[in-house]
PDB file of C-alpha atoms in Angstrom:
ATOM      1  CA  ALA A 423      23.685  14.847  -0.835  1.00  0.00           C
ATOM      2  CA  GLN A 424      21.859  11.383  -1.388  1.00  0.00           C
ATOM      3  CA  THR A 425      23.945   8.394  -0.245  1.00  0.00           C
ATOM      4  CA  VAL A 426      23.597   4.665  -0.242  1.00  0.00           C
ATOM      5  CA  THR A 427      25.462   2.268   1.976  1.00  0.00           C
ATOM      6  CA  GLN A 428      25.920  -1.092   1.829  1.00  0.00           C
ATOM      7  CA  SER A 429      27.901  -2.094   4.504  1.00  0.00           C
ATOM      8  CA  GLN A 430      28.654  -5.905   3.705  1.00  0.00           C
ATOM      9  CA  PRO A 431      31.313  -5.981   0.732  1.00  0.00           C
ATOM     10  CA  GLU A 432      30.936 -10.036   0.893  1.00  0.00           C
ATOM     11  CA  MET A 433      28.679 -12.400   1.978  1.00  0.00           C
ATOM     12  CA  SER A 434      28.085 -16.098   1.887  1.00  0.00           C
ATOM     13  CA  VAL A 435      24.958 -18.462   2.216  1.00  0.00           C
ATOM     14  CA  GLN A 436      24.523 -22.173   1.835  1.00  0.00           C
ATOM     15  CA  GLU A 437      22.551 -23.329  -1.100  1.00  0.00           C
ATOM     16  CA  ALA A 438      18.596 -23.443  -0.014  1.00  0.00           C
ATOM     17  CA  GLU A 439      19.202 -21.106   2.970  1.00  0.00           C
ATOM     18  CA  THR A 440      17.989 -17.374   3.420  1.00  0.00           C
ATOM     19  CA  VAL A 441      20.245 -14.353   3.204  1.00  0.00           C
ATOM     20  CA  THR A 442      19.540 -10.845   3.976  1.00  0.00           C
ATOM     21  CA  LEU A 443      21.705  -8.115   2.213  1.00  0.00           C
ATOM     22  CA  SER A 444      21.776  -4.649   4.268  1.00  0.00           C
ATOM     23  CA  CYS A 445      21.355  -1.252   2.846  1.00  0.00           C
ATOM     24  CA  THR A 446      20.799   1.996   3.985  1.00  0.00           C
ATOM     25  CA  TYR A 447      20.304   5.628   2.260  1.00  0.00           C
ATOM     26  CA  ASP A 448      19.921   9.236   2.904  1.00  0.00           C
ATOM     27  CA  THR A 449      17.727  11.298   0.887  1.00  0.00           C
ATOM     28  CA  SER A 450      15.789  14.641   1.548  1.00  0.00           C
ATOM     29  CA  GLU A 451      13.146  13.487  -0.973  1.00  0.00           C
ATOM     30  CA  SER A 452       9.770  12.917  -0.054  1.00  0.00           C
ATOM     31  CA  ASP A 453       8.830  10.562  -2.706  1.00  0.00           C
ATOM     32  CA  TYR A 454      11.443   8.237  -4.025  1.00  0.00           C
ATOM     33  CA  TYR A 455      12.108   4.788  -5.775  1.00  0.00           C
ATOM     34  CA  LEU A 456      14.397   2.356  -4.039  1.00  0.00           C
ATOM     35  CA  PHE A 457      16.162  -0.806  -6.172  1.00  0.00           C
ATOM     36  CA  TRP A 458      18.111  -3.870  -5.988  1.00  0.00           C
ATOM     37  CA  TYR A 459      20.057  -4.779  -9.069  1.00  0.00           C
ATOM     38  CA  LYS A 460      22.118  -7.964  -9.506  1.00  0.00           C
ATOM     39  CA  GLN A 461      25.120  -8.160 -11.471  1.00  0.00           C
ATOM     40  CA  PRO A 462      25.963 -11.706 -12.427  1.00  0.00           C
ATOM     41  CA  PRO A 463      29.363 -12.805 -13.817  1.00  0.00           C
ATOM     42  CA  SER A 464      27.983 -11.778 -17.368  1.00  0.00           C
ATOM     43  CA  ARG A 465      28.331  -8.278 -15.608  1.00  0.00           C
ATOM     44  CA  GLN A 466      24.691  -7.191 -17.259  1.00  0.00           C
ATOM     45  CA  MET A 467      22.428  -5.132 -14.693  1.00  0.00           C
ATOM     46  CA  ILE A 468      19.395  -6.803 -13.668  1.00  0.00           C
ATOM     47  CA  LEU A 469      16.928  -5.404 -11.783  1.00  0.00           C
ATOM     48  CA  VAL A 470      15.821  -7.586  -9.032  1.00  0.00           C
ATOM     49  CA  ILE A 471      13.046  -5.811  -7.192  1.00  0.00           C
ATOM     50  CA  ARG A 472      11.786  -2.214  -6.814  1.00  0.00           C
ATOM     51  CA  GLN A 473       9.930  -0.347  -3.963  1.00  0.00           C
ATOM     52  CA  GLU A 474       8.060   2.780  -3.866  1.00  0.00           C
ATOM     53  CA  ALA A 475       8.336   4.828  -0.881  1.00  0.00           C
ATOM     54  CA  TYR A 476       5.092   5.999  -0.182  1.00  0.00           C
ATOM     55  CA  LYS A 477       3.924   2.365  -0.404  1.00  0.00           C
ATOM     56  CA  GLN A 478       3.894   0.802   3.123  1.00  0.00           C
ATOM     57  CA  GLN A 479       3.695  -2.776   1.714  1.00  0.00           C
ATOM     58  CA  ASN A 480       7.366  -4.502   1.342  1.00  0.00           C
ATOM     59  CA  ALA A 481       7.779  -5.418  -2.521  1.00  0.00           C
ATOM     60  CA  THR A 482       8.158  -9.169  -3.233  1.00  0.00           C
ATOM     61  CA  GLU A 483       9.311 -10.734  -6.375  1.00  0.00           C
ATOM     62  CA  ASN A 484       9.125 -14.881  -6.085  1.00  0.00           C
ATOM     63  CA  ARG A 485      12.062 -15.728  -3.821  1.00  0.00           C
ATOM     64  CA  PHE A 486      13.231 -12.173  -3.333  1.00  0.00           C
ATOM     65  CA  SER A 487      11.582  -9.245  -0.851  1.00  0.00           C
ATOM     66  CA  VAL A 488      12.322  -6.245   0.989  1.00  0.00           C
ATOM     67  CA  ASN A 489      12.144  -5.164   4.315  1.00  0.00           C
ATOM     68  CA  PHE A 490      11.677  -1.267   3.878  1.00  0.00           C
ATOM     69  CA  GLN A 491      11.777   0.728   7.221  1.00  0.00           C
ATOM     70  CA  LYS A 492      11.261   4.139   5.614  1.00  0.00           C
ATOM     71  CA  ALA A 493      11.883   5.883   9.053  1.00  0.00           C
ATOM     72  CA  ALA A 494      15.461   4.244   9.665  1.00  0.00           C
ATOM     73  CA  LYS A 495      15.970   4.656   6.016  1.00  0.00           C
ATOM     74  CA  SER A 496      16.726   0.942   5.672  1.00  0.00           C
ATOM     75  CA  PHE A 497      15.893  -1.279   2.654  1.00  0.00           C
ATOM     76  CA  SER A 498      17.293  -4.692   2.968  1.00  0.00           C
ATOM     77  CA  LEU A 499      16.962  -7.662   0.445  1.00  0.00           C
ATOM     78  CA  LYS A 500      16.000 -11.291   1.609  1.00  0.00           C
ATOM     79  CA  ILE A 501      16.564 -14.104  -0.811  1.00  0.00           C
ATOM     80  CA  SER A 502      14.906 -17.298   0.161  1.00  0.00           C
ATOM     81  CA  ASP A 503      15.723 -20.720  -1.055  1.00  0.00           C
ATOM     82  CA  SER A 504      19.410 -19.492  -2.395  1.00  0.00           C
ATOM     83  CA  GLN A 505      20.073 -20.987  -5.907  1.00  0.00           C
ATOM     84  CA  LEU A 506      23.742 -21.081  -7.429  1.00  0.00           C
ATOM     85  CA  GLY A 507      22.378 -18.868  -9.944  1.00  0.00           C
ATOM     86  CA  ASP A 508      21.869 -16.180  -7.342  1.00  0.00           C
ATOM     87  CA  ALA A 509      25.705 -16.036  -6.899  1.00  0.00           C
ATOM     88  CA  ALA A 510      26.528 -12.312  -8.112  1.00  0.00           C
ATOM     89  CA  MET A 511      27.078  -8.809  -7.184  1.00  0.00           C
ATOM     90  CA  TYR A 512      24.211  -6.835  -5.686  1.00  0.00           C
ATOM     91  CA  PHE A 513      23.638  -3.390  -5.902  1.00  0.00           C
ATOM     92  CA  CYS A 514      21.229  -1.011  -3.652  1.00  0.00           C
ATOM     93  CA  ALA A 515      20.113   1.942  -5.220  1.00  0.00           C
ATOM     94  CA  ALA A 516      17.769   5.042  -4.982  1.00  0.00           C
ATOM     95  CA  ASN A 517      16.565   7.153  -7.495  1.00  0.00           C
ATOM     96  CA  ARG A 518      17.270  11.180  -7.432  1.00  0.00           C
ATOM     97  CA  ASP A 519      15.676  13.456 -10.037  1.00  0.00           C
ATOM     98  CA  ASP A 520      16.307  11.641 -13.244  1.00  0.00           C
ATOM     99  CA  LYS A 521      19.488   9.667 -11.935  1.00  0.00           C
ATOM    100  CA  ILE A 522      20.146   6.839  -9.760  1.00  0.00           C
ATOM    101  CA  ILE A 523      22.528   6.878  -6.852  1.00  0.00           C
ATOM    102  CA  PHE A 524      24.094   3.166  -6.309  1.00  0.00           C
ATOM    103  CA  GLY A 525      25.545   1.755  -3.283  1.00  0.00           C
ATOM    104  CA  LYS A 526      28.908  -0.011  -3.931  1.00  0.00           C
ATOM    105  CA  GLY A 527      27.587  -3.647  -3.857  1.00  0.00           C
ATOM    106  CA  THR A 528      27.825  -6.834  -1.879  1.00  0.00           C
ATOM    107  CA  ARG A 529      29.289  -9.708  -3.574  1.00  0.00           C
ATOM    108  CA  LEU A 530      27.153 -12.753  -2.701  1.00  0.00           C
ATOM    109  CA  HIS A 531      28.493 -16.449  -2.833  1.00  0.00           C
ATOM    110  CA  ILE A 532      26.391 -19.691  -2.795  1.00  0.00           C
ATOM    111  CA  LEU A 533      27.848 -22.310  -1.368  1.00  0.00           C
ATOM    112  CA  PRO A 534      26.930 -25.771  -2.615  1.00  0.00           C
TER     113      PRO A 534
ATOM    114  CA  SER B 746       8.366  -4.712 -25.034  1.00  0.00           C
ATOM    115  CA  GLN B 747      11.440  -2.713 -24.644  1.00  0.00           C
ATOM    116  CA  THR B 748      15.169  -4.026 -25.514  1.00  0.00           C
ATOM    117  CA  ILE B 749      18.378  -2.215 -25.165  1.00  0.00           C
ATOM    118  CA  HIS B 750      21.173  -2.854 -27.393  1.00  0.00           C
ATOM    119  CA  GLN B 751      25.006  -2.018 -27.160  1.00  0.00           C
ATOM    120  CA  TRP B 752      27.966  -2.580 -29.564  1.00  0.00           C
ATOM    121  CA  PRO B 753      30.662  -3.614 -29.865  1.00  0.00           C
ATOM    122  CA  ALA B 754      30.553  -6.304 -27.038  1.00  0.00           C
ATOM    123  CA  THR B 755      34.188  -6.217 -26.665  1.00  0.00           C
ATOM    124  CA  LEU B 756      36.859  -3.509 -27.827  1.00  0.00           C
ATOM    125  CA  VAL B 757      40.682  -3.537 -27.756  1.00  0.00           C
ATOM    126  CA  GLN B 758      42.309  -0.200 -28.880  1.00  0.00           C
ATOM    127  CA  PRO B 759      45.551   1.266 -28.756  1.00  0.00           C
ATOM    128  CA  VAL B 760      46.311   4.336 -26.645  1.00  0.00           C
ATOM    129  CA  GLY B 761      45.374   7.492 -28.583  1.00  0.00           C
ATOM    130  CA  SER B 762      43.040   6.162 -30.858  1.00  0.00           C
ATOM    131  CA  PRO B 763      39.150   7.109 -31.340  1.00  0.00           C
ATOM    132  CA  LEU B 764      35.978   5.599 -29.807  1.00  0.00           C
ATOM    133  CA  SER B 765      32.611   5.157 -30.405  1.00  0.00           C
ATOM    134  CA  LEU B 766      30.514   3.074 -28.636  1.00  0.00           C
ATOM    135  CA  GLU B 767      26.757   2.896 -29.498  1.00  0.00           C
ATOM    136  CA  CYS B 768      23.402   2.288 -27.738  1.00  0.00           C
ATOM    137  CA  THR B 769      20.041   1.957 -29.386  1.00  0.00           C
ATOM    138  CA  VAL B 770      16.763   1.287 -27.425  1.00  0.00           C
ATOM    139  CA  GLU B 771      13.725  -0.091 -29.252  1.00  0.00           C
ATOM    140  CA  GLY B 772      10.082  -0.275 -27.998  1.00  0.00           C
ATOM    141  CA  THR B 773       9.813   3.133 -26.513  1.00  0.00           C
ATOM    142  CA  SER B 774       9.825   6.663 -27.359  1.00  0.00           C
ATOM    143  CA  ASN B 775      11.727   9.789 -25.623  1.00  0.00           C
ATOM    144  CA  PRO B 776      13.646   7.553 -22.874  1.00  0.00           C
ATOM    145  CA  ASN B 777      16.124   9.187 -20.788  1.00  0.00           C
ATOM    146  CA  LEU B 778      19.525   7.656 -21.624  1.00  0.00           C
ATOM    147  CA  TYR B 779      22.611   6.910 -19.710  1.00  0.00           C
ATOM    148  CA  TRP B 780      26.205   6.159 -19.755  1.00  0.00           C
ATOM    149  CA  TYR B 781      27.999   4.359 -17.230  1.00  0.00           C
ATOM    150  CA  ARG B 782      31.681   3.031 -16.617  1.00  0.00           C
ATOM    151  CA  GLN B 783      32.413   0.394 -14.251  1.00  0.00           C
ATOM    152  CA  ALA B 784      36.147  -0.844 -13.282  1.00  0.00           C
ATOM    153  CA  ALA B 785      36.606  -4.360 -12.262  1.00  0.00           C
ATOM    154  CA  GLY B 786      35.053  -5.137  -8.954  1.00  0.00           C
ATOM    155  CA  ARG B 787      33.984  -1.649  -8.396  1.00  0.00           C
ATOM    156  CA  GLY B 788      30.827   0.064  -8.670  1.00  0.00           C
ATOM    157  CA  LEU B 789      29.058   2.154 -11.412  1.00  0.00           C
ATOM    158  CA  GLN B 790      30.140   5.527 -12.317  1.00  0.00           C
ATOM    159  CA  LEU B 791      27.837   7.616 -14.250  1.00  0.00           C
ATOM    160  CA  LEU B 792      29.363   9.684 -16.987  1.00  0.00           C
ATOM    161  CA  PHE B 793      26.429  11.042 -19.141  1.00  0.00           C
ATOM    162  CA  TYR B 794      22.783  11.131 -19.119  1.00  0.00           C
ATOM    163  CA  SER B 795      20.269  12.615 -21.763  1.00  0.00           C
ATOM    164  CA  VAL B 796      16.589  13.464 -21.353  1.00  0.00           C
ATOM    165  CA  GLY B 797      16.252  14.319 -24.970  1.00  0.00           C
ATOM    166  CA  ILE B 798      17.741  14.750 -28.653  1.00  0.00           C
ATOM    167  CA  GLY B 799      20.722  16.968 -28.303  1.00  0.00           C
ATOM    168  CA  GLN B 800      20.644  16.993 -24.488  1.00  0.00           C
ATOM    169  CA  ILE B 801      23.469  15.936 -22.809  1.00  0.00           C
ATOM    170  CA  SER B 802      24.754  16.217 -18.944  1.00  0.00           C
ATOM    171  CA  SER B 803      27.886  15.305 -18.061  1.00  0.00           C
ATOM    172  CA  GLU B 804      28.846  13.973 -14.686  1.00  0.00           C
ATOM    173  CA  VAL B 805      32.367  13.616 -14.565  1.00  0.00           C
ATOM    174  CA  PRO B 806      35.030  15.780 -16.724  1.00  0.00           C
ATOM    175  CA  GLN B 807      37.410  13.839 -18.854  1.00  0.00           C
ATOM    176  CA  ASN B 808      38.163  12.942 -22.397  1.00  0.00           C
ATOM    177  CA  LEU B 809      34.934  11.148 -23.511  1.00  0.00           C
ATOM    178  CA  SER B 810      32.085  12.754 -24.893  1.00  0.00           C
ATOM    179  CA  ALA B 811      28.306  11.635 -25.416  1.00  0.00           C
ATOM    180  CA  SER B 812      25.969  12.465 -28.317  1.00  0.00           C
ATOM    181  CA  ARG B 813      22.347  11.755 -28.790  1.00  0.00           C
ATOM    182  CA  PRO B 814      21.498  11.937 -32.676  1.00  0.00           C
ATOM    183  CA  GLN B 815      18.409  10.331 -32.469  1.00  0.00           C
ATOM    184  CA  ASP B 816      15.674   9.689 -29.880  1.00  0.00           C
ATOM    185  CA  ARG B 817      16.679   6.274 -29.075  1.00  0.00           C
ATOM    186  CA  GLN B 818      20.347   6.410 -29.814  1.00  0.00           C
ATOM    187  CA  PHE B 819      23.285   7.290 -27.674  1.00  0.00           C
ATOM    188  CA  ILE B 820      26.677   7.287 -28.573  1.00  0.00           C
ATOM    189  CA  LEU B 821      29.809   7.414 -26.303  1.00  0.00           C
ATOM    190  CA  SER B 822      33.012   8.801 -28.000  1.00  0.00           C
ATOM    191  CA  SER B 823      36.543   9.878 -27.550  1.00  0.00           C
ATOM    192  CA  LYS B 824      39.001  11.519 -29.911  1.00  0.00           C
ATOM    193  CA  LYS B 825      42.127   9.924 -28.020  1.00  0.00           C
ATOM    194  CA  LEU B 826      41.858   7.009 -25.854  1.00  0.00           C
ATOM    195  CA  LEU B 827      43.892   6.920 -22.344  1.00  0.00           C
ATOM    196  CA  LEU B 828      44.858   3.598 -20.495  1.00  0.00           C
ATOM    197  CA  SER B 829      42.739   4.794 -17.954  1.00  0.00           C
ATOM    198  CA  ASP B 830      39.446   4.678 -20.205  1.00  0.00           C
ATOM    199  CA  SER B 831      39.727   0.815 -19.846  1.00  0.00           C
ATOM    200  CA  GLY B 832      36.489  -0.661 -18.263  1.00  0.00           C
ATOM    201  CA  PHE B 833      33.335  -1.995 -18.564  1.00  0.00           C
ATOM    202  CA  TYR B 834      30.719   0.612 -20.179  1.00  0.00           C
ATOM    203  CA  LEU B 835      26.834  -0.047 -19.543  1.00  0.00           C
ATOM    204  CA  CYS B 836      24.191   1.820 -21.199  1.00  0.00           C
ATOM    205  CA  ALA B 837      20.826   2.206 -19.687  1.00  0.00           C
ATOM    206  CA  TRP B 838      17.606   3.624 -20.314  1.00  0.00           C
ATOM    207  CA  SER B 839      14.764   4.838 -18.455  1.00  0.00           C
ATOM    208  CA  PRO B 840      11.046   5.774 -18.903  1.00  0.00           C
ATOM    209  CA  GLY B 841      11.910   8.726 -16.630  1.00  0.00           C
ATOM    210  CA  ILE B 842       8.580   8.461 -14.346  1.00  0.00           C
ATOM    211  CA  THR B 843       9.702   5.939 -11.900  1.00  0.00           C
ATOM    212  CA  GLY B 844      13.438   6.421 -12.125  1.00  0.00           C
ATOM    213  CA  THR B 845      13.970   2.672 -12.958  1.00  0.00           C
ATOM    214  CA  GLN B 846      17.010   2.139 -15.198  1.00  0.00           C
ATOM    215  CA  TYR B 847      17.111  -0.918 -17.658  1.00  0.00           C
ATOM    216  CA  PHE B 848      20.464  -1.920 -18.810  1.00  0.00           C
ATOM    217  CA  GLY B 849      22.246  -2.860 -22.101  1.00  0.00           C
ATOM    218  CA  PRO B 850      24.575  -6.062 -22.218  1.00  0.00           C
ATOM    219  CA  GLY B 851      27.774  -3.551 -21.887  1.00  0.00           C
ATOM    220  CA  THR B 852      30.889  -3.240 -23.694  1.00  0.00           C
ATOM    221  CA  ARG B 853      34.499  -4.463 -22.614  1.00  0.00           C
ATOM    222  CA  LEU B 854      36.736  -1.674 -23.541  1.00  0.00           C
ATOM    223  CA  LEU B 855      40.920  -2.810 -23.211  1.00  0.00           C
ATOM    224  CA  VAL B 856      42.902   0.332 -24.097  1.00  0.00           C
ATOM    225  CA  LEU B 857      46.508  -0.903 -24.728  1.00  0.00           C
TER     226      LEU B 857
END
């Protein structure tokens, strides 16, 4: 069965610093997509970044980047220059057929 | 551009009353549609998904049901609400190619 594991339930980072959120996954698919979603206090789920497994280049979106290690099935999210607005729950996810499998989430606190 | 709407935003209902939550998508055709439930501080639980009109797949057996009467409309229903139905309900749509899902603002349901 496909699984997504986030081993850090909570993390804290000082404003303007860099933080990395960890994620590992297990899949038997050869082609798949990986995602990071952000859920701020409003609770709406917002897509942060997406990685296509067949692409070796790590995806980047402004201050957000990923470290995709396909052989290790690892997909971490790096947030640079952390801002107060980055405080949220972050979910790692992987697609399976027409569905997405989500991890349990990491709550990120930004310390002013 | 595509947008997704959910209503109502908040709902307080007595136990045993019926439920109808609506989700509509604009700016796309034949999307995959999804209903999720999220308990406070928890991850997302997929309830139903649909890949076309009248096609509904149920992930979790319970007293909820879903219908897709039109291409871009997805409805979550219950004939008799239980206390355990309280939670945050999220609707999402996907173009189905990359698996990326885009979420609506959600509905907070409190069953008393």
